[in-house]
Short mmCIF file of C-alpha atoms in Angstrom, two decimals:
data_model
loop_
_atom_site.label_atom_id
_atom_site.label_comp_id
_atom_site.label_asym_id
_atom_site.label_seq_id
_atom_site.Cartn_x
_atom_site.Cartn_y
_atom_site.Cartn_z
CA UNK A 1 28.83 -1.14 -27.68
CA UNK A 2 27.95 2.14 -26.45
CA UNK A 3 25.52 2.28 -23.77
CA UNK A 4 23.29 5.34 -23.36
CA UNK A 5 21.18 6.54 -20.39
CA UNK A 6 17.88 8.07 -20.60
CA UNK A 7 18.02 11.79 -20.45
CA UNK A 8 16.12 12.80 -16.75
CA UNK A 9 13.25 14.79 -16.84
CA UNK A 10 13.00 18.59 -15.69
CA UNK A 11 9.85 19.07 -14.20
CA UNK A 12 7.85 22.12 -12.17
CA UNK A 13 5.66 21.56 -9.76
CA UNK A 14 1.97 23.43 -9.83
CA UNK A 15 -0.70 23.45 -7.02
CA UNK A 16 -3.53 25.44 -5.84
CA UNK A 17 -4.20 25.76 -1.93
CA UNK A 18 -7.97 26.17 -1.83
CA UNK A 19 -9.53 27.46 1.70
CA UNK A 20 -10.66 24.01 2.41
CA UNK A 21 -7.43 22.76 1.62
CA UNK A 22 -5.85 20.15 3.96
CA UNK A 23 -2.23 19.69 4.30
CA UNK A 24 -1.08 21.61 1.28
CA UNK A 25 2.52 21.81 2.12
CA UNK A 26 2.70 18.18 2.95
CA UNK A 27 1.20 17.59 -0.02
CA UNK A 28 3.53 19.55 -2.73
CA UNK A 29 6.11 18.51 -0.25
CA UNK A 30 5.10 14.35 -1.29
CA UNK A 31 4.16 15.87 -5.14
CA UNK A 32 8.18 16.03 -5.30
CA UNK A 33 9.28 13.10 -3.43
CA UNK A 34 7.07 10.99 -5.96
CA UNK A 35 8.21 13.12 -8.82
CA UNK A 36 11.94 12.09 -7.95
CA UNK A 37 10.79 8.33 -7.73
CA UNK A 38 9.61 8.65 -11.12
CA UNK A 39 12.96 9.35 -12.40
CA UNK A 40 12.47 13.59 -12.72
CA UNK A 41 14.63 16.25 -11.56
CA UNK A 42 12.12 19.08 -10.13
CA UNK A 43 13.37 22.44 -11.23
CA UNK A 44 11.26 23.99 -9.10
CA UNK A 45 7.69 24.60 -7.29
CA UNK A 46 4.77 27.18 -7.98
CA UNK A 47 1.74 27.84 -5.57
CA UNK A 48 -1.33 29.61 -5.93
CA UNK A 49 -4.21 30.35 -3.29
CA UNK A 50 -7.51 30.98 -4.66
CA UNK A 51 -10.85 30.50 -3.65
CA UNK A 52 -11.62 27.77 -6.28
CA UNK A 53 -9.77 26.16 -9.15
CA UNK A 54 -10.46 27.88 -12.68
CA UNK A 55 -12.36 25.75 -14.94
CA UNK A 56 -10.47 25.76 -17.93
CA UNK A 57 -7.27 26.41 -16.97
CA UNK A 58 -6.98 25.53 -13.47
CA UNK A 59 -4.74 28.41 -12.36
CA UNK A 60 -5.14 32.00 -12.73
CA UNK A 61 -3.84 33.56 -15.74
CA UNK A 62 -0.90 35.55 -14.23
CA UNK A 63 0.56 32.52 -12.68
CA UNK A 64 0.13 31.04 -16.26
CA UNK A 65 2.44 33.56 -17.64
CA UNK A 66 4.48 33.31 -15.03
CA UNK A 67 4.99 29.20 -15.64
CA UNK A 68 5.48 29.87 -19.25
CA UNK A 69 7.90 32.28 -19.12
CA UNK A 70 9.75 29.70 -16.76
CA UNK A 71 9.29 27.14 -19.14
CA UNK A 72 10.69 29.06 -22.13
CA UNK A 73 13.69 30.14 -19.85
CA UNK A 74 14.57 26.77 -18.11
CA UNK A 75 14.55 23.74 -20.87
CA UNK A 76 11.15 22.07 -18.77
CA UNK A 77 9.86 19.35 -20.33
CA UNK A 78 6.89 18.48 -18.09
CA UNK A 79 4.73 20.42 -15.86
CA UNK A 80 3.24 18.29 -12.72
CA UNK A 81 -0.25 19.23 -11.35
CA UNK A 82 -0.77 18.66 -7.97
CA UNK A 83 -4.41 18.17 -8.20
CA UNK A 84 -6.40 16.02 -10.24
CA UNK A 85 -7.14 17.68 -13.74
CA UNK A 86 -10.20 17.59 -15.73
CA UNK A 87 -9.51 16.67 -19.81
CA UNK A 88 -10.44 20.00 -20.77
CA UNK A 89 -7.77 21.29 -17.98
CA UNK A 90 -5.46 19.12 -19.49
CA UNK A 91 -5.59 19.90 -22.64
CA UNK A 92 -5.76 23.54 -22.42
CA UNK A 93 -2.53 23.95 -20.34
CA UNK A 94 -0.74 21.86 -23.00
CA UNK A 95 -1.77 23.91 -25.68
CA UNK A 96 -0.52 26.81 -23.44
CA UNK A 97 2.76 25.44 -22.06
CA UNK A 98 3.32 23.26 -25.36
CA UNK A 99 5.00 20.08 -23.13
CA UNK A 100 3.24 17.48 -21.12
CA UNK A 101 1.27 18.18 -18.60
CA UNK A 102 0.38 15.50 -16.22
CA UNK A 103 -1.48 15.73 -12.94
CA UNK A 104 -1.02 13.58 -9.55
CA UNK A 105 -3.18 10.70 -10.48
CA UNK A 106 -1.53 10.18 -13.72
CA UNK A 107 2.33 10.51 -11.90
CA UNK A 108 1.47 8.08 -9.22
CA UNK A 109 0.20 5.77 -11.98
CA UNK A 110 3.15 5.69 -13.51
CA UNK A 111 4.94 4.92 -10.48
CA UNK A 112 2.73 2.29 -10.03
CA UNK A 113 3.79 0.77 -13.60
CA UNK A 114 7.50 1.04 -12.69
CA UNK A 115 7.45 -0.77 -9.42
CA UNK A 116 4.63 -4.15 -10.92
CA UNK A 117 6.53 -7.09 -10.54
CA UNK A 118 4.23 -9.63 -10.51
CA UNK A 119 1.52 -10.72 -13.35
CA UNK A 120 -1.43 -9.69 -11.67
CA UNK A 121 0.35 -6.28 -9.93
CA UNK A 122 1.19 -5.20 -13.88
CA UNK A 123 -2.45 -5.77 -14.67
CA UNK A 124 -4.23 -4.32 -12.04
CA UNK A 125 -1.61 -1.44 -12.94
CA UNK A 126 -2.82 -1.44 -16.59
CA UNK A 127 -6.29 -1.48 -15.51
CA UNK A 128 -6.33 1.60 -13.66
CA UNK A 129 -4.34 3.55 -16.46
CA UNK A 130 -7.21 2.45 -18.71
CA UNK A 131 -9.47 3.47 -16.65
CA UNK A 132 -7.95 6.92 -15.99
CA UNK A 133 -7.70 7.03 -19.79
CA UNK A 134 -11.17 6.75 -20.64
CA UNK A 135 -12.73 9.68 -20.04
CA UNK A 136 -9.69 11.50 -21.20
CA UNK A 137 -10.04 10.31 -25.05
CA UNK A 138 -12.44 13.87 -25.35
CA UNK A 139 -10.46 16.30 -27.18
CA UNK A 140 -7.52 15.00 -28.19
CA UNK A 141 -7.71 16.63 -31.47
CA UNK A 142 -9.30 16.50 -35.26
CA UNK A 143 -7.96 12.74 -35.96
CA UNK A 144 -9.90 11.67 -32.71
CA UNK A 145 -12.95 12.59 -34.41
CA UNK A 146 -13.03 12.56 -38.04
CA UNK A 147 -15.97 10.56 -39.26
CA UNK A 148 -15.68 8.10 -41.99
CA UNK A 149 -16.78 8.98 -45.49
CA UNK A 150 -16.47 9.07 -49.18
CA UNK A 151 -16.88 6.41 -51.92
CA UNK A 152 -17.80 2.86 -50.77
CA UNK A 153 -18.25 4.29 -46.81
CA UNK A 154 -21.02 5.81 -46.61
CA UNK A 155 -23.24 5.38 -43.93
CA UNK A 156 -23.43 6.93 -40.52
CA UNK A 157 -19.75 5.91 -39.72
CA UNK A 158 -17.97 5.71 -36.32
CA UNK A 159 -15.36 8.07 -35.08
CA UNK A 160 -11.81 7.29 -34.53
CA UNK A 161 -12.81 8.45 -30.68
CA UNK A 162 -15.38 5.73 -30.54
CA UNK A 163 -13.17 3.20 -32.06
CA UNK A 164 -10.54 4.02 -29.32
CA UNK A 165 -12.68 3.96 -26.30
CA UNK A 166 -14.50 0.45 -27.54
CA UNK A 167 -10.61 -0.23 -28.13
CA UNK A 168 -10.04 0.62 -24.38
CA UNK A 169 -13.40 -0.92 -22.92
CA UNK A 170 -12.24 -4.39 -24.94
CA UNK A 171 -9.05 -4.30 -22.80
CA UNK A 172 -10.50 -3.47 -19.48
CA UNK A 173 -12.85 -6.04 -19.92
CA UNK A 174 -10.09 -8.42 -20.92
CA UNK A 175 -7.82 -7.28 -18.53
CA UNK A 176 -10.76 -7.47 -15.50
CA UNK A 177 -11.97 -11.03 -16.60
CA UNK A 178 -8.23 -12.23 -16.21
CA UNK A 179 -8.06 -10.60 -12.72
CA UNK A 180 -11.11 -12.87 -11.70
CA UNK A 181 -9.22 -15.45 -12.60
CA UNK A 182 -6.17 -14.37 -10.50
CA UNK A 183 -8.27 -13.54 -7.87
CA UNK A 184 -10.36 -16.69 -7.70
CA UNK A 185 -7.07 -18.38 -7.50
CA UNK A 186 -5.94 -16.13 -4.43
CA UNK A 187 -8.89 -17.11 -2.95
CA UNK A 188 -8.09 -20.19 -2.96
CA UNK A 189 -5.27 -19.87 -1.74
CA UNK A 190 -6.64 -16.97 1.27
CA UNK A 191 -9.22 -19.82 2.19
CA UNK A 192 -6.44 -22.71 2.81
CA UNK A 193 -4.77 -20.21 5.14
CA UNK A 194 -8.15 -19.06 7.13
CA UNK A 195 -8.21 -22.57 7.33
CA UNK A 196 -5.63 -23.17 8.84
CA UNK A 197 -4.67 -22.56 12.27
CA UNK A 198 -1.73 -20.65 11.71
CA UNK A 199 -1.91 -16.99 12.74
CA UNK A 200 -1.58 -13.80 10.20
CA UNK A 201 -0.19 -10.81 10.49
CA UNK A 202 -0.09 -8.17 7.99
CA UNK A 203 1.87 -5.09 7.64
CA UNK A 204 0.62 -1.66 6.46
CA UNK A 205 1.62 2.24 6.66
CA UNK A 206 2.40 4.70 4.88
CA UNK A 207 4.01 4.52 1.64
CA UNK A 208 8.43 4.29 2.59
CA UNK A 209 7.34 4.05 6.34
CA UNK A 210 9.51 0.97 6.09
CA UNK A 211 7.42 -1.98 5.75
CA UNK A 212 9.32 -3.85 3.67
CA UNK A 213 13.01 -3.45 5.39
CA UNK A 214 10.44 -4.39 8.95
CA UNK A 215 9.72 -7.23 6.51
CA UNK A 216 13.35 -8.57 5.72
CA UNK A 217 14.43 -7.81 9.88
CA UNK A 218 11.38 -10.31 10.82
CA UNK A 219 12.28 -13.10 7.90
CA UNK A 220 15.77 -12.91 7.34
CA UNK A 221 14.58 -12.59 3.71
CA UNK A 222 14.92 -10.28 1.20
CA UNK A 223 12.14 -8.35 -0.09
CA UNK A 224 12.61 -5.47 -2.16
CA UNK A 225 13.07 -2.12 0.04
CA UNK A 226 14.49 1.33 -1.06
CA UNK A 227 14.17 4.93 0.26
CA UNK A 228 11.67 5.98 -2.29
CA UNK A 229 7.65 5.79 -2.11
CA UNK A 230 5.58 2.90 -3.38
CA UNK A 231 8.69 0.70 -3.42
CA UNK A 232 6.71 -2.45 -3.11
CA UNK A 233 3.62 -2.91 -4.90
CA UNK A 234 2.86 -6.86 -5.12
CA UNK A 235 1.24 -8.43 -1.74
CA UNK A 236 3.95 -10.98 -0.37
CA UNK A 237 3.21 -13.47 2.41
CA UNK A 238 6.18 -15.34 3.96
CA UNK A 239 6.05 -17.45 7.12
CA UNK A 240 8.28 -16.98 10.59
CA UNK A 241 8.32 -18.78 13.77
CA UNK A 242 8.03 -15.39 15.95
CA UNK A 243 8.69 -17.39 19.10
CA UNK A 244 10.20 -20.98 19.74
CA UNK A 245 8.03 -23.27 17.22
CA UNK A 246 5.00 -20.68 17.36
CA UNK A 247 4.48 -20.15 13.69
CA UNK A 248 3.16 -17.04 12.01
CA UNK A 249 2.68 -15.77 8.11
CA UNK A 250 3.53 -11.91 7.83
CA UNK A 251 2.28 -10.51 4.50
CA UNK A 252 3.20 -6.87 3.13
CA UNK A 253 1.05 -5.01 0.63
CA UNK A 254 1.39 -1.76 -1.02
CA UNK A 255 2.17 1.71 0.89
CA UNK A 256 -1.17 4.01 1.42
CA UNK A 257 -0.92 7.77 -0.05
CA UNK A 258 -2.71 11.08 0.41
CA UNK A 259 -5.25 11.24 -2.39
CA UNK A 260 -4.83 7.53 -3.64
CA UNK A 261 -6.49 7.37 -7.29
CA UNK A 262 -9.91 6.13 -6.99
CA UNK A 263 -9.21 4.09 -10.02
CA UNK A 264 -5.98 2.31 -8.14
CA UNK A 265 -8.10 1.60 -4.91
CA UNK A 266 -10.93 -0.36 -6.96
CA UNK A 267 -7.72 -1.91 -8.83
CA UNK A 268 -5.83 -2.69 -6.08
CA UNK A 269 -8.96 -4.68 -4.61
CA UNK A 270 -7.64 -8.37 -4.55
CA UNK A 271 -4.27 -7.00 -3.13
CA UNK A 272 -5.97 -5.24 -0.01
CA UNK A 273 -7.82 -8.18 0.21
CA UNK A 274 -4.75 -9.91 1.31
CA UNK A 275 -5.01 -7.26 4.40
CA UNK A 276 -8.72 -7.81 5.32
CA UNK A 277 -7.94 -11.54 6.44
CA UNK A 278 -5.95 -11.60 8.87
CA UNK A 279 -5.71 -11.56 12.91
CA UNK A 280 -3.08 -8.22 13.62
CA UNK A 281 -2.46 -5.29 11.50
CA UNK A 282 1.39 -4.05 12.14
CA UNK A 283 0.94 -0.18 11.69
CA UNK A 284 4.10 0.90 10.32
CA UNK A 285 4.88 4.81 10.94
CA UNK A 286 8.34 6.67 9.91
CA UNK A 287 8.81 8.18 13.40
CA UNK A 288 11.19 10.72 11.44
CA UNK A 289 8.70 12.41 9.24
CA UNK A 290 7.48 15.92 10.50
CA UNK A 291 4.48 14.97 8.87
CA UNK A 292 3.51 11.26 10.34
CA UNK A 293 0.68 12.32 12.47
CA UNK A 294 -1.50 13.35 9.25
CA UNK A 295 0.18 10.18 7.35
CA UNK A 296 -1.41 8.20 10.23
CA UNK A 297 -4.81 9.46 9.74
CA UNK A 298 -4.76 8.66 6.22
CA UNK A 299 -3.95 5.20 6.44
CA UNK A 300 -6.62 4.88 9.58
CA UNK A 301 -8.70 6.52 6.78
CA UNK A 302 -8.43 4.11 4.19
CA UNK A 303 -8.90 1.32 6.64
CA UNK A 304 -12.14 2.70 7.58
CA UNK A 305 -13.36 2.61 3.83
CA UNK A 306 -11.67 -0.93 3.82
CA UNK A 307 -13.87 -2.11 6.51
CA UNK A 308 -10.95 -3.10 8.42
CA UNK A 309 -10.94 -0.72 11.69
CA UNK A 310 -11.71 -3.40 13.52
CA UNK A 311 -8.77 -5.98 13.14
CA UNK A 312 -6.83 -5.38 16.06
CA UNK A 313 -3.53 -3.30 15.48
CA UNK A 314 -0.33 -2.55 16.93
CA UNK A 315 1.50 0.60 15.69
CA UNK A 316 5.19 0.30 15.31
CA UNK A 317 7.03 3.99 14.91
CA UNK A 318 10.08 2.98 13.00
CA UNK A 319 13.34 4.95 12.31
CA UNK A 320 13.58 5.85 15.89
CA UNK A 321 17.49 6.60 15.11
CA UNK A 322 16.93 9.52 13.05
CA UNK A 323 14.16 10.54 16.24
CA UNK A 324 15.08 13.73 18.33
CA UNK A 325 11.91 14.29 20.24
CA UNK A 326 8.75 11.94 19.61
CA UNK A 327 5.76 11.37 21.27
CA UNK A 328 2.82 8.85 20.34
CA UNK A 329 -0.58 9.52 19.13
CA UNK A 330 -1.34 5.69 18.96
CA UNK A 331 -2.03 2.84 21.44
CA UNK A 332 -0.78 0.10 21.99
CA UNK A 333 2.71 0.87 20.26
CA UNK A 334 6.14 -0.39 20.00
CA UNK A 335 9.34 1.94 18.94
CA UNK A 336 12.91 0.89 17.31
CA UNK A 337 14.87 1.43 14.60
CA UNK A 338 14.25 -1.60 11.93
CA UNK A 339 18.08 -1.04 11.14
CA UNK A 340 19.33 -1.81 14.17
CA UNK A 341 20.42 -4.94 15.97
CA UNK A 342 18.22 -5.08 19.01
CA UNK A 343 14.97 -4.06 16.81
CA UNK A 344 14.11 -7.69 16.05
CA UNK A 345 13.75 -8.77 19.18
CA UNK A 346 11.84 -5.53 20.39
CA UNK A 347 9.58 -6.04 17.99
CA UNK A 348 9.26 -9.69 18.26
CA UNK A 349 8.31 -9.09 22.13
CA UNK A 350 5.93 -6.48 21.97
CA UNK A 351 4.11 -9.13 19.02
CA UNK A 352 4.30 -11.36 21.29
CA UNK A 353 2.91 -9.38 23.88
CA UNK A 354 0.21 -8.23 21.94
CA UNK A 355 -1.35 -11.68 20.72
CA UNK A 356 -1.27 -12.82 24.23
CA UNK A 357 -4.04 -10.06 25.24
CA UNK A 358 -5.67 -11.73 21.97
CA UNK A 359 -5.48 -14.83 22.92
CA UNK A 360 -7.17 -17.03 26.24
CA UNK A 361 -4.78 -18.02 28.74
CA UNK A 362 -4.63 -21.49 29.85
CA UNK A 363 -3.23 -24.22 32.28
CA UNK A 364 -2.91 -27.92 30.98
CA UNK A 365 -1.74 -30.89 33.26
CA UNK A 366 -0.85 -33.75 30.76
CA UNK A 367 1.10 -37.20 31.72
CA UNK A 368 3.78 -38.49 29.89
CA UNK A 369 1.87 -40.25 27.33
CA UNK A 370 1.03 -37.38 25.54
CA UNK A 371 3.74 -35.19 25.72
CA UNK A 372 4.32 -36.13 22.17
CA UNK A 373 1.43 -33.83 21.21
CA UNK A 374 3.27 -30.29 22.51
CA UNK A 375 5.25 -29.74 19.60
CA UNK A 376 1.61 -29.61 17.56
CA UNK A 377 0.75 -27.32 20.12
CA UNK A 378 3.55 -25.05 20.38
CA UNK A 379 3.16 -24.27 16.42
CA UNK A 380 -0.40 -22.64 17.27
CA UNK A 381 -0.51 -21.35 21.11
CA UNK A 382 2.15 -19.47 23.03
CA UNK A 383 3.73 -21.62 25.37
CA UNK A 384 4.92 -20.08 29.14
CA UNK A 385 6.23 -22.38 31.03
CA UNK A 386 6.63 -26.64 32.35
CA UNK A 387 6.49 -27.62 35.38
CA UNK A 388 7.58 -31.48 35.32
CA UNK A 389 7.38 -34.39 37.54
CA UNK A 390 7.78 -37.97 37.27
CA UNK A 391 3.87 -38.50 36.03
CA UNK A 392 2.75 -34.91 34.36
CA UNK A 393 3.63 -32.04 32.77
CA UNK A 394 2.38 -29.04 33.95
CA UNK A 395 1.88 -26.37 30.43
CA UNK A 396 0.88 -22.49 31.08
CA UNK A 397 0.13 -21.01 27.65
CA UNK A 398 -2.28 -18.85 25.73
CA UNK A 399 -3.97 -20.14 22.52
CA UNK A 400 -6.73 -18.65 20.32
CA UNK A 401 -10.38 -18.78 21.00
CA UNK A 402 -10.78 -20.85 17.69
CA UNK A 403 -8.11 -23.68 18.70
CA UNK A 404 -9.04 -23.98 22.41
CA UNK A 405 -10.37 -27.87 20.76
CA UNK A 406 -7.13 -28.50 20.40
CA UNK A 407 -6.52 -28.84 24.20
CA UNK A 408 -8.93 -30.81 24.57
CA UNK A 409 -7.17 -33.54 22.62
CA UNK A 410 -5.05 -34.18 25.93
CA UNK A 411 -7.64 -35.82 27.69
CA UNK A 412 -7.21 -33.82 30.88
CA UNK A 413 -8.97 -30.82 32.83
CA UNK A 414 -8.10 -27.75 31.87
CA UNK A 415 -8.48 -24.61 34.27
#
């Protein structure tokens, strides 16, 4: 059997630095990185400053030539926008460049439709190409809008453009009624957890901050983790005991991006979700990136729109190895490299450390009678130190505001 392998992309970059433009270098910079996790091979990179973006053809017509002349010289077969186009944009540079055109939003989508593991990740995927698709049906030439007619049709008709976008409403609809279903079912699930008294910590960052591999070093587990952006997409929650029999869940959700597609963020909703519910946010930063301050402020950003600035948060500034000079721009914060041996326990401590100013401290005398009860307690509330005698047990700890009942259970005064 002969096996063949899919033929990789060439692709050039396009983007237009307007005055108000933030970041543009980072920006065409992470335009190739996600073209290169999308399987392409970028050929090469064209900028253009101008005061606004032209409205039907989105750059100025001597960088057009210029692109096409590349195109006709180099064997492209797809030109990536940086910027999100309008269908009329879209179209016309087609017709121009005669290959595919495809901006950001619809790149990172595919992305998104590589990396869907899970049943509900491939349909909240699905939905949000739909939705991108939509508005896009306009213009997409003569058979798109050809009315019915002749013998035995007549009548006012419906175009084949109105047939496709009731074709694509049907499936959104579809595709959002089975996500309520998933998502009632999360719920569920989310609610048995609040319930209980276990703690939560979640992890979030950057997309390839290192999440995942920060994941794996805390569980001993494997969870998928690659050099490459948006290399896990499905929430996963897995449960530790982060010190002696104190038990914790950690759950890891999908990397934030510059310019996230609005349609991905409504999507994504019942994933993020998984975020909004629990006690510490672990804010993973690559340390190593030039750029980390500004990827930072996009993920404090997005948890702003969340509503979720207010769950307390530890930063972690990861890949500390590849680090020459560093200096944070976040408090509290813990550094280490998530590939080395020691960065386990350094991050393990300063967690520790952490839910301790979260928690109440206490001091509980209990005779022997009871001491039955301390494993219970040691699963929910940080335990310091015993001091033991022949009658009690003397137990310094610090527990959450919500289980401080629990010590009452020992029938003794607390101070």
């Amino acid at each position: 059997m002969i096996e063949t392998s899919q033929k990789q992309e060439r692709v050039i970059l396009v983007g237009v630095d307007l005055p108000d433009s933030d970041n543009f270098e980072m920006s065409m910079k992470e335009l190739a990185s996600l073209a290169q996790t999308a399987g392409a091979e970028v050929i090469h990179s064209y900028s253009q400053k101008r005061e606004r973006y032209d409205s039907k053809s989105f750059i100025g017509s001597g960088k057009l030539l210029e692109i096409k002349q590349m195109i006709a010289a180099d064997e492209i077969d797809t030109v990536i926008v940086n910027n999100r186009l309008t269908p009329r944009q879209n179209t016309y540079l087609e017709a121009e460049f005669g290959i595919k055109v495809i901006d950001r939003m619809q790149l990172i989508l595919d992305i998104f439709a590589m990396r869907a593991r899970s049943h509900e990740g491939k349909l909240q995927v699905h939905l949000a190409q739909l939705k991108y698709m939509l508005p896009r049906l306009v213009g997409q030439g003569l058979m798109l809008s050809r009315q019915a007619g002749g013998i035995g049709s007549r009548g006012p008709g419906e175009s084949q453009l109105e047939l496709n976008r009731r074709s694509i409403r049907k499936q959104i609809a579809d595709i959002e009624r089975q996500l309520k279903i998933v998502e009632k079912n999360r719920g569920t699930n989310r609610d048995k957890r609040l319930d209980s008294e276990i703690f939560k910590i979640g992890l979030i960052g950057y997309t390839n901050a290192g999440k995942s591999t920060i994941m794996n070093m805390l569980t001993d587990k494997s969870q998928y983790e690659a050099n490459e952006l948006f290399a896990t997409l499905d929430a996963t929650t897995k449960q530790i005991y982060l010190l002696d029999c104190f038990q914790v869940t950690l759950t890891d959700t999908v990397g934030f991006i510059q310019d996230l597609p609005t349609e991905l963020v409504a999507a994504f909703k019942s994933t993020l979700e998984e975020s909004r519910q629990v006690d510490l946010l672990l804010h993973i930063v690559d340390a190593s990136d030039p750029n980390h301050e500004e990827h930072e402020q996009v993920v404090l950003d997005i948890l702003s729109d969340l509503g979720m600035s207010a769950i307390p948060r530890l930063v972690v500034y990861n890949k500390m190895d590849k680090v020459k000079k560093f200096a944070a721009s976040q408090y509290p914060y813990v550094s280490l490299s998530a590939k080395s041996q020691e960065g386990a326990l350094i991050l393990r401590q300063a967690i520790v450390e952490k839910i301790k100013t979260m928690f109440m401290p206490f001091t509980l005398k209990i005779n022997q009678e009871n001491a039955y009860k301390l494993y219970d307690l040691s699963r929910i509330a940080l335990l310091d130190s015993y001091d033991v005698d022949q009658d009690s047990k003397e137990i310094r700890g610090y527990i959450a505001e919500k289980n401080k009942w629990r010590l009452e259970t020992f029938y003794v005064e607390l101070s």
